[in-house]
Coordinates of C-alpha atoms in Angstrom, one line a residue:
M1 CA 0.0 0.0 0.0
A2 CA 1.4 3.4 -1.0
D3 CA 2.7 5.5 1.9
L4 CA 1.2 9.0 1.5
S5 CA 1.6 10.1 5.1
S6 CA 2.5 13.7 5.8
R7 CA 6.1 13.0 6.7
N8 CA 6.9 10.7 3.8
P9 CA 9.4 12.5 1.5
D10 CA 8.3 10.3 -1.4
W11 CA 4.6 11.0 -1.1
W12 CA 4.5 12.3 -4.7
R13 CA 5.8 9.2 -6.4
Q14 CA 2.4 7.5 -6.7
A15 CA 0.1 10.4 -5.7
V16 CA -3.2 11.4 -7.3
V17 CA -2.9 15.2 -7.9
Y18 CA -6.0 17.2 -8.7
Q19 CA -5.4 20.3 -10.7
V20 CA -7.6 23.3 -9.8
Y21 CA -7.8 26.2 -12.3
P22 CA -8.9 28.8 -9.6
R23 CA -10.9 31.1 -11.8
S24 CA -13.1 28.2 -12.9
F25 CA -13.4 26.1 -9.8
A26 CA -15.8 28.0 -7.4
D27 CA -16.8 31.7 -6.9
A28 CA -17.3 32.7 -3.3
D29 CA -17.7 36.4 -3.7
G30 CA -20.2 36.5 -6.6
D31 CA -18.1 38.4 -9.1
G32 CA -18.3 35.6 -11.7
V33 CA -14.7 34.6 -11.2
G34 CA -13.5 31.7 -9.1
D35 CA -11.4 32.6 -6.0
L36 CA -9.3 31.1 -3.2
A37 CA -12.2 31.2 -0.7
G38 CA -14.2 29.3 -3.2
V39 CA -11.5 26.6 -3.5
T40 CA -11.3 26.4 0.3
A41 CA -15.0 25.9 0.6
R42 CA -15.0 23.1 -1.9
L43 CA -11.9 21.2 -0.7
D44 CA -14.1 18.5 0.9
H45 CA -14.9 17.5 -2.7
L46 CA -11.2 16.7 -3.3
A47 CA -10.9 14.8 0.0
T48 CA -14.1 12.8 -0.7
L49 CA -12.9 12.1 -4.2
G50 CA -9.8 10.5 -2.8
A51 CA -7.1 12.9 -4.2
D52 CA -3.8 13.1 -2.4
A53 CA -2.8 16.6 -3.4
L54 CA -4.1 19.8 -4.9
W55 CA -2.3 21.5 -7.7
L56 CA -3.3 25.2 -7.8
S57 CA -2.8 26.9 -11.1
P58 CA -1.7 30.6 -11.0
F59 CA -3.6 32.8 -8.5
Y60 CA -1.0 35.6 -8.6
P61 CA -1.7 39.3 -9.5
S62 CA -2.3 39.3 -13.3
E63 CA -4.2 41.1 -16.0
L64 CA -5.1 37.7 -17.5
A65 CA -3.3 38.2 -20.8
D66 CA -2.6 34.5 -20.6
G67 CA -5.1 33.1 -18.1
G68 CA -3.0 34.1 -15.1
Y69 CA 0.4 32.9 -16.4
D70 CA 1.3 36.6 -16.9
V71 CA 2.4 37.2 -13.3
A72 CA 2.9 40.7 -11.9
D73 CA 4.0 39.5 -8.5
H74 CA 5.2 36.0 -7.9
R75 CA 4.7 36.4 -4.1
G76 CA 1.3 37.8 -4.1
V77 CA -2.4 37.0 -4.6
D78 CA -4.6 38.6 -7.2
P79 CA -7.0 40.8 -5.3
R80 CA -9.9 39.4 -7.4
L81 CA -9.0 36.0 -6.1
G82 CA -8.3 36.9 -2.5
T83 CA -5.5 37.7 -0.1
L84 CA -2.4 36.0 1.4
D85 CA -4.6 35.3 4.4
D86 CA -7.0 33.5 2.1
F87 CA -4.2 31.5 0.7
D88 CA -3.0 30.5 4.2
A89 CA -6.5 29.5 5.1
L90 CA -6.7 27.3 2.0
V91 CA -3.4 25.6 2.9
A92 CA -4.4 25.0 6.5
Q93 CA -7.8 23.5 5.5
A94 CA -6.1 21.3 2.8
H95 CA -3.7 20.0 5.4
R96 CA -6.5 19.3 7.8
L97 CA -8.1 17.2 5.1
G98 CA -4.9 15.3 4.4
L99 CA -4.3 17.1 1.1
K100 CA -0.8 18.2 -0.1
V101 CA -0.7 21.6 -1.8
V102 CA 1.3 22.2 -5.0
V103 CA 1.4 25.6 -6.6
D104 CA 2.3 26.7 -10.1
L105 CA 5.6 28.5 -10.5
V106 CA 6.1 30.7 -13.6
P107 CA 9.8 31.4 -13.9
N108 CA 10.3 31.9 -17.7
H109 CA 8.6 35.3 -17.8
T110 CA 6.8 38.0 -15.9
S111 CA 3.8 40.2 -16.7
H112 CA 4.7 43.4 -18.5
R113 CA 3.1 45.0 -15.4
H114 CA 5.8 43.6 -13.1
P115 CA 7.7 46.3 -11.3
W116 CA 10.9 45.1 -12.9
F117 CA 9.6 45.5 -16.4
Q118 CA 8.0 48.8 -15.7
E119 CA 11.4 50.0 -14.5
A120 CA 13.0 48.6 -17.6
L121 CA 10.6 50.6 -19.8
L122 CA 11.5 53.8 -18.0
S123 CA 15.2 53.1 -18.4
A124 CA 17.5 53.6 -21.3
P125 CA 18.7 50.9 -23.7
G126 CA 21.6 49.1 -22.2
S127 CA 20.6 50.0 -18.6
A128 CA 20.9 47.7 -15.6
A129 CA 17.1 47.6 -15.3
R130 CA 16.8 46.1 -18.8
A131 CA 19.4 43.5 -18.2
R132 CA 17.0 41.4 -16.2
Y133 CA 15.0 40.8 -19.4
V134 CA 16.1 40.2 -23.0
F135 CA 16.3 43.6 -24.7
R136 CA 18.1 43.9 -28.0
P137 CA 18.4 46.5 -30.8
G138 CA 16.6 45.6 -34.0
R139 CA 18.0 44.7 -37.4
G140 CA 17.7 46.6 -40.6
R141 CA 18.9 50.1 -41.5
Y142 CA 16.8 51.8 -38.8
G143 CA 16.5 48.9 -36.3
E144 CA 13.0 48.3 -37.7
L145 CA 13.3 44.5 -37.9
P146 CA 13.2 42.0 -35.0
P147 CA 16.6 40.9 -33.7
T148 CA 16.0 37.3 -34.8
D149 CA 13.4 35.1 -36.5
W150 CA 12.3 33.6 -33.2
S151 CA 8.5 33.0 -33.0
S152 CA 6.0 33.2 -30.2
V153 CA 4.3 30.0 -29.2
F154 CA 1.0 32.0 -29.6
G155 CA 1.9 33.1 -33.1
G156 CA 3.9 35.8 -34.8
S157 CA 7.2 37.2 -33.8
A158 CA 8.6 36.6 -30.3
W159 CA 9.9 40.2 -30.3
R160 CA 8.0 43.5 -29.5
R161 CA 9.5 46.9 -30.1
V162 CA 9.3 49.7 -27.5
P163 CA 9.1 53.4 -28.3
D164 CA 12.8 54.1 -27.9
G165 CA 13.6 51.5 -30.6
D166 CA 14.7 48.5 -28.5
W167 CA 13.0 45.1 -28.8
Y168 CA 12.2 42.7 -26.0
L169 CA 11.7 38.9 -26.2
H170 CA 8.4 37.3 -25.4
L171 CA 8.2 33.6 -26.3
F172 CA 4.5 33.7 -25.3
A173 CA 2.2 36.8 -25.3
P174 CA 3.7 40.3 -25.7
E175 CA 2.4 40.9 -22.2
Q176 CA 4.8 38.2 -21.0
P177 CA 8.4 39.4 -21.4
D178 CA 11.1 36.7 -20.9
L179 CA 13.5 37.0 -18.1
D180 CA 17.3 36.6 -18.6
W181 CA 18.2 33.7 -16.3
S182 CA 21.9 34.5 -16.6
H183 CA 21.2 37.5 -14.4
P184 CA 22.0 37.0 -10.7
E185 CA 19.1 39.1 -9.5
V186 CA 16.7 36.9 -11.4
R187 CA 18.1 33.8 -9.8
A188 CA 18.1 35.3 -6.4
D189 CA 14.5 36.5 -6.7
F190 CA 13.2 33.1 -7.5
R191 CA 15.1 31.5 -4.7
T192 CA 13.3 34.0 -2.5
T193 CA 10.0 33.0 -4.1
L194 CA 10.6 29.3 -3.5
R195 CA 11.3 30.0 0.2
F196 CA 8.3 32.3 0.5
W197 CA 5.7 29.7 -0.6
S198 CA 7.6 26.8 1.1
D199 CA 7.5 28.7 4.4
R200 CA 3.8 29.2 4.0
G201 CA 3.3 25.4 3.9
V202 CA 3.3 24.6 0.2
D203 CA 4.4 21.0 -0.4
G204 CA 5.5 21.3 -4.0
F205 CA 5.8 23.2 -7.2
R206 CA 4.7 22.7 -10.7
V207 CA 7.3 24.5 -12.9
D208 CA 5.8 26.1 -16.0
V209 CA 7.9 26.1 -19.2
A210 CA 10.8 24.5 -17.4
H211 CA 12.6 23.9 -20.7
G212 CA 12.7 27.6 -21.6
L213 CA 14.7 29.3 -18.9
A214 CA 18.2 29.1 -20.3
K215 CA 18.8 30.9 -23.6
D216 CA 21.8 31.4 -25.9
L217 CA 22.1 35.2 -25.7
G218 CA 25.6 35.4 -27.0
E219 CA 26.1 37.9 -29.8
P220 CA 25.2 37.7 -32.5
L221 CA 21.9 36.1 -31.6
R222 CA 21.2 33.0 -33.8
D223 CA 18.2 32.7 -36.2
V224 CA 16.6 29.3 -36.2
G225 CA 15.6 29.4 -39.8
G226 CA 12.1 28.2 -39.0
I227 CA 13.3 25.0 -37.4
G228 CA 11.8 24.4 -34.0
A229 CA 10.7 28.0 -33.8
T230 CA 7.6 27.6 -31.7
G231 CA 7.9 24.3 -29.8
E232 CA 8.9 20.7 -29.3
E233 CA 8.0 19.3 -32.6
A234 CA 11.3 20.2 -34.4
L235 CA 13.7 20.1 -31.5
P236 CA 15.1 16.7 -32.8
L237 CA 16.3 18.6 -35.9
I238 CA 18.8 20.6 -33.8
A239 CA 21.6 19.0 -31.7
P240 CA 20.2 18.2 -28.3
G241 CA 20.7 20.9 -25.8
S242 CA 21.8 23.5 -28.3
H243 CA 18.5 25.1 -29.5
P244 CA 18.8 28.9 -28.9
Y245 CA 15.9 29.0 -26.4
W246 CA 14.4 25.6 -25.8
D247 CA 15.8 22.8 -23.6
R248 CA 19.3 24.1 -23.4
D249 CA 21.8 22.1 -21.3
E250 CA 22.5 25.1 -19.1
V251 CA 18.9 25.0 -17.6
H252 CA 19.8 22.0 -15.4
E253 CA 22.2 24.0 -13.3
I254 CA 19.3 26.2 -12.4
F255 CA 17.2 23.3 -11.2
R256 CA 20.2 21.7 -9.3
D257 CA 20.4 25.0 -7.4
W258 CA 16.6 24.8 -6.7
R259 CA 16.8 21.3 -5.4
T260 CA 19.5 22.2 -2.9
L261 CA 17.1 24.8 -1.5
L262 CA 14.0 22.6 -1.6
D263 CA 15.9 19.8 0.2
T264 CA 16.4 22.1 3.2
Y265 CA 12.8 21.5 4.2
D266 CA 11.5 18.5 6.0
P267 CA 10.0 16.8 4.2
P268 CA 11.8 18.1 1.0
R269 CA 9.5 20.1 -1.2
A270 CA 8.5 18.2 -4.3
A271 CA 8.6 19.6 -7.9
V272 CA 7.5 18.6 -11.3
A273 CA 8.6 20.0 -14.6
E274 CA 6.4 21.0 -17.5
A275 CA 9.0 20.4 -20.2
W276 CA 7.8 19.9 -23.8
V277 CA 11.0 18.1 -25.0
P278 CA 11.8 14.9 -26.8
D279 CA 11.5 11.7 -24.7
T280 CA 15.2 11.3 -24.5
R281 CA 15.6 14.7 -22.8
R282 CA 12.7 14.7 -20.4
A283 CA 14.2 12.5 -17.8
L284 CA 17.0 15.0 -17.3
Y285 CA 14.6 17.3 -15.5
A286 CA 13.4 14.5 -13.3
R287 CA 16.8 13.6 -11.9
P288 CA 16.9 13.4 -8.1
D289 CA 19.3 16.4 -7.8
E290 CA 16.9 18.5 -10.0
L291 CA 13.1 18.7 -9.9
G292 CA 12.5 15.0 -9.3
Q293 CA 9.6 14.5 -11.7
A294 CA 8.6 15.7 -15.1
F295 CA 5.3 15.6 -17.0
D296 CA 5.2 12.9 -19.7
F297 CA 2.5 13.9 -22.2
G298 CA 2.9 10.7 -24.3
Y299 CA -0.2 9.1 -22.8
L300 CA -2.3 12.2 -23.4
E301 CA -1.1 12.6 -26.9
T302 CA -1.7 9.0 -27.9
G303 CA -5.1 8.3 -29.5
W304 CA -7.4 5.4 -28.6
D305 CA -4.9 2.8 -29.9
A306 CA -3.7 -0.2 -28.0
D307 CA -0.3 -0.5 -29.7
G308 CA 0.4 3.2 -29.4
L309 CA -0.6 3.3 -25.7
R310 CA 1.5 0.3 -24.9
R311 CA 4.5 1.9 -26.5
A312 CA 3.8 5.2 -24.6
I313 CA 3.4 3.5 -21.3
T314 CA 6.5 1.3 -21.7
A315 CA 8.6 4.2 -22.8
A316 CA 7.4 6.4 -19.9
L317 CA 8.2 3.8 -17.3
A318 CA 11.6 3.0 -18.7
E319 CA 12.5 6.7 -19.0
A320 CA 11.5 7.4 -15.4
H321 CA 13.4 4.4 -14.2
T322 CA 16.7 5.6 -15.7
V323 CA 16.8 8.5 -13.2
G324 CA 15.0 6.9 -10.3
A325 CA 11.9 9.0 -10.8
S326 CA 8.3 7.9 -11.0
A327 CA 6.2 8.1 -14.2
T328 CA 3.5 10.8 -14.6
W329 CA 0.1 10.3 -16.3
V330 CA -2.1 13.0 -17.6
L331 CA -5.3 12.9 -19.7
S332 CA -6.5 16.5 -19.5
N333 CA -5.4 19.9 -18.3
H334 CA -6.1 23.6 -18.8
D335 CA -4.2 23.6 -22.1
V336 CA -5.8 20.8 -24.1
V337 CA -9.2 19.6 -25.4
R338 CA -10.8 17.5 -22.6
H339 CA -10.4 13.8 -23.2
A340 CA -14.1 13.0 -23.0
S341 CA -14.3 14.7 -26.4
R342 CA -10.8 14.2 -27.7
L343 CA -10.7 10.4 -27.4
V344 CA -13.7 10.0 -29.7
L345 CA -12.5 12.1 -32.5
P346 CA -11.1 10.3 -35.6
P347 CA -7.3 9.9 -35.6
G348 CA -5.5 12.8 -37.2
T349 CA -8.4 15.3 -36.5
D350 CA -7.2 18.9 -36.6
L351 CA -8.3 20.1 -33.2
D352 CA -8.0 23.8 -34.1
A353 CA -10.3 23.2 -37.1
W354 CA -12.7 21.1 -34.9
L355 CA -12.9 23.9 -32.4
R356 CA -13.5 26.5 -35.0
S357 CA -16.4 24.4 -36.3
G358 CA -17.9 24.6 -32.8
G359 CA -17.3 20.8 -32.4
T360 CA -19.5 19.9 -35.3
E361 CA -16.9 18.9 -38.0
P362 CA -16.7 16.1 -37.3
A363 CA -19.6 15.6 -35.0
T364 CA -18.9 13.7 -31.8
D365 CA -21.0 11.2 -29.8
P366 CA -20.9 12.4 -26.1
G367 CA -21.9 9.0 -24.8
A368 CA -19.1 7.2 -26.7
G369 CA -16.7 9.9 -25.7
L370 CA -17.6 9.5 -22.0
R371 CA -17.3 5.7 -22.3
R372 CA -13.8 5.9 -23.6
A373 CA -12.9 8.6 -21.1
R374 CA -13.9 6.3 -18.2
A375 CA -12.0 3.4 -19.7
A376 CA -8.9 5.6 -20.2
T377 CA -9.1 6.8 -16.6
L378 CA -9.2 3.4 -15.1
L379 CA -6.3 2.4 -17.3
M380 CA -4.3 5.4 -16.1
L381 CA -5.1 4.9 -12.5
A382 CA -3.8 1.3 -12.7
L383 CA -0.4 2.4 -13.9
P384 CA 2.6 2.9 -11.6
G385 CA 3.4 6.5 -10.9
S386 CA 1.6 9.8 -10.3
A387 CA -1.8 10.5 -11.9
Y388 CA -2.7 14.2 -12.5
L389 CA -6.4 14.8 -12.8
Y390 CA -7.9 18.0 -14.1
Q391 CA -10.9 19.6 -12.5
G392 CA -14.2 18.4 -14.0
E393 CA -12.9 15.2 -15.5
E394 CA -14.3 13.3 -12.5
L395 CA -17.7 14.6 -13.7
G396 CA -17.1 13.4 -17.3
L397 CA -17.2 17.0 -18.6
P398 CA -16.7 17.3 -22.4
E399 CA -15.0 20.2 -24.1
V400 CA -17.2 23.2 -24.6
A401 CA -16.3 23.6 -28.3
D402 CA -19.1 26.0 -29.3
L403 CA -18.1 29.0 -27.2
P404 CA -19.0 32.1 -29.4
P405 CA -16.1 34.2 -30.5
E406 CA -17.2 37.2 -28.4
A407 CA -16.9 35.0 -25.2
L408 CA -13.3 33.9 -25.9
R409 CA -10.6 35.1 -23.5
D410 CA -7.6 33.1 -24.5
P411 CA -5.0 35.4 -26.3
V412 CA -4.4 32.6 -28.8
W413 CA -7.6 33.6 -30.6
E414 CA -6.4 37.1 -31.4
Q415 CA -2.7 36.4 -31.8
S416 CA -3.4 33.6 -34.3
G417 CA -5.6 35.8 -36.5
H418 CA -8.7 33.9 -35.4
T419 CA -7.3 30.6 -36.8
R420 CA -6.9 29.0 -33.3
K421 CA -9.8 29.2 -31.0
G422 CA -7.7 28.5 -27.9
R423 CA -8.1 26.8 -24.6
D424 CA -11.2 28.4 -23.1
G425 CA -13.4 25.3 -23.9
S426 CA -11.5 23.4 -21.2
R427 CA -11.7 26.2 -18.7
V428 CA -15.4 26.7 -18.5
P429 CA -16.4 26.9 -14.8
L430 CA -17.5 23.8 -13.0
P431 CA -21.1 22.8 -12.3
W432 CA -21.8 22.0 -8.7
T433 CA -25.6 22.0 -8.7
A434 CA -28.2 21.2 -11.3
G435 CA -29.7 24.7 -11.2
G436 CA -28.8 28.3 -10.6
P437 CA -27.4 31.0 -12.8
S438 CA -24.0 29.2 -12.9
Y439 CA -24.9 25.7 -11.7
G440 CA -23.6 26.4 -8.2
F441 CA -20.2 27.8 -9.4
G442 CA -21.3 31.1 -7.8
P443 CA -24.3 33.2 -6.9
G444 CA -24.3 34.9 -10.4
P445 CA -23.3 34.1 -14.0
A446 CA -19.8 32.7 -14.6
W447 CA -17.0 34.5 -16.5
L448 CA -17.3 31.9 -19.4
P449 CA -20.8 30.7 -20.5
Q450 CA -21.8 27.2 -19.4
P451 CA -23.9 25.1 -21.6
E452 CA -27.3 23.8 -20.4
S453 CA -25.9 20.3 -20.6
F454 CA -23.8 21.0 -17.5
A455 CA -26.8 20.5 -15.3
R456 CA -26.7 16.7 -15.8
Y457 CA -22.9 16.7 -15.1
A458 CA -23.1 18.6 -11.8
V459 CA -21.6 17.2 -8.6
E460 CA -25.1 17.4 -7.0
A461 CA -26.6 15.3 -9.8
Q462 CA -23.9 12.6 -9.7
S463 CA -23.0 12.4 -6.0
G464 CA -24.5 9.1 -4.6
T465 CA -25.8 8.1 -8.0
E466 CA -24.8 4.5 -8.7
G467 CA -22.8 4.2 -12.0
S468 CA -22.1 8.0 -12.3
T469 CA -18.7 9.1 -13.4
L470 CA -18.1 10.9 -10.1
E471 CA -18.8 7.7 -8.1
L472 CA -16.6 5.7 -10.5
Y473 CA -13.7 8.1 -9.7
R474 CA -14.4 7.9 -6.0
T475 CA -14.4 4.1 -6.0
A476 CA -11.3 3.9 -8.2
L477 CA -9.2 6.2 -6.1
R478 CA -10.3 4.5 -2.9
L479 CA -9.4 1.1 -4.3
R480 CA -6.2 2.3 -5.9
R481 CA -4.9 3.5 -2.6
K482 CA -5.4 0.0 -1.1
L483 CA -4.0 -1.9 -4.1
L484 CA -0.8 0.1 -4.8
Q485 CA 2.5 -1.7 -4.1
G486 CA 5.7 -1.1 -5.9
E487 CA 6.2 0.8 -9.1
A488 CA 6.3 -1.9 -11.8
L489 CA 3.9 -3.7 -14.1
A490 CA 4.1 -6.9 -16.1
W491 CA 2.5 -7.1 -19.5
T492 CA 0.5 -10.3 -20.0
P493 CA 1.8 -12.4 -22.9
G494 CA -0.5 -13.6 -25.7
T495 CA -2.9 -10.6 -25.3
P496 CA -5.3 -10.3 -28.3
P497 CA -4.8 -7.4 -30.7
G498 CA -6.4 -4.2 -29.5
V499 CA -6.3 -5.2 -25.8
L500 CA -4.0 -4.0 -23.1
D501 CA -3.5 -6.4 -20.2
F502 CA -1.0 -6.1 -17.4
S503 CA -0.6 -7.2 -13.8
R504 CA 0.5 -5.3 -10.7
A505 CA 1.8 -6.5 -7.3
P506 CA 0.4 -8.0 -5.2
G507 CA -1.6 -9.9 -7.8
W508 CA -4.2 -7.6 -9.3
R509 CA -4.7 -7.0 -13.0
C510 CA -5.9 -4.3 -15.5
L511 CA -7.5 -5.0 -18.9
T512 CA -8.7 -2.5 -21.5
N513 CA -10.6 -3.4 -24.6
L514 CA -9.8 -0.8 -27.3
T515 CA -11.4 -2.8 -30.1
G516 CA -14.8 -2.4 -31.6
E517 CA -15.9 -5.9 -30.6
P518 CA -16.3 -7.8 -27.3
V519 CA -13.5 -10.0 -26.1
A520 CA -13.4 -12.8 -23.6
R521 CA -12.7 -11.7 -20.0
P522 CA -10.2 -13.7 -18.1
A523 CA -11.1 -15.4 -14.8
G524 CA -10.6 -13.4 -11.7
E525 CA -12.6 -11.4 -9.1
L526 CA -14.0 -8.3 -10.7
L527 CA -12.8 -5.4 -8.6
L528 CA -14.0 -2.5 -10.8
S529 CA -15.3 -1.9 -14.3
S530 CA -15.5 1.4 -16.2
V531 CA -19.1 0.4 -17.2
P532 CA -21.5 -2.2 -15.9
L533 CA -20.8 -5.7 -17.5
A534 CA -23.9 -7.3 -19.0
E535 CA -22.1 -10.7 -19.2
P536 CA -19.5 -11.6 -16.5
D537 CA -17.1 -13.4 -18.9
V538 CA -17.2 -10.8 -21.6
L539 CA -15.2 -7.5 -21.9
P540 CA -17.2 -5.0 -24.1
P541 CA -15.6 -2.5 -26.4
D542 CA -14.1 0.7 -24.8
T543 CA -14.1 -0.9 -21.3
T544 CA -11.5 -1.3 -18.6
V545 CA -11.7 -3.7 -15.7
W546 CA -9.6 -4.3 -12.6
L547 CA -9.4 -8.0 -11.6
G548 CA -8.2 -9.5 -8.3

């Protein structure tokens, strides 16, 4: 049985971590936006669910140019979400309920409203204030061209010109200027931030864009020629560790420094890297003298395909084993289409085009999507390692693909020239009750419109209802905690095509039928099934079972 006690330094290795996007979780003050008091009031939901930890997405002061990831003060609370006292109350209540607290850390950039950047804008080119960021003169006869061809992840150039002619780097939105991590003040300030939250009782950190901190800023700056300009997909085309701004070898010295600090606490503070890098590079971030764990998105990115999932699972376990880390499993988060919709889309579907169509081209079957989502969840929860759940998936929420353009808040929509609808469909506020102006999210309407269908997904509608997705999650997490031993699995030889079958110590087994036809179910005590079984010796399509 997994040891998740409060003093266990390895609590994170097989924990179930529940991600809360605060603005969409629960609204306590009635302004339409979720807040820290709302989270605190609903923490019993996480405890009843069976989660081990709460991961809190950014709650810092922000103008929301990127959903809170444009941070104006890394050691503050956005007044719209509460106060530091509210944060302390949240941590205290979480700990009373036996929940660890993990917070998002955003070290690659600040908001353009951060005092440092405001000081930089008021200072001259070449000044000490600008040295904390990446300012450069432009190219061209009059400096009218960006310093390099580097591209923003959100589209367009990664450079923005200021009135005095200098350009600054922003690998994300223009409101998110990149910090220069070679600057000693930057490093010292984030050490202070790590201590600040750790001293307030935070148990761990999720590190945003961990692969982006180190940059090759030697003159002259290098163009990338369109190769790997915006993300992971072309990194293998450049020598590992040598891309101008992604996944550089120098980044690991930063995290070794952090680990030294985090290990001064008892128990040591945990950390997990968000690093969109090739598989062969991800484990570097998870080394025990660095962050200790890194998100592996291979499971999320693999479609409903048995061979593909087996390869992704095997690779993730092997990769984590090489550095003594545990694997991580994710199906949904605040940046991707919810898996209750995604898993039922045909292979190769252009998700941007699907969202632009309002989720109609191609049309999806919500019932089939939910069935696959439930099966995928039981498969994930049977795997060795940490499972990261995203708020609302325990309700079976689908993607809200038909948000009207006027409701969209994600900067991707504008910066892509209205070609990418963005991530708002996965951030629609949660339904807690079957009625009310925002289905119990708050006393008034929510900041993003909720569809009428949310009534049937509400916590109130599913709690205590036999066979509901919420009750499936509660049962699975309760049973998982009892069953977990060790961090290994054994694939069953001779498994039929389209079926995943593996065993875990001390003698339980997980089977998933990803085919379109029923298959024979092996003998064994039925511990749990993703859907009710009409015939005890048959495993229907799109179904996972746990056997004793």
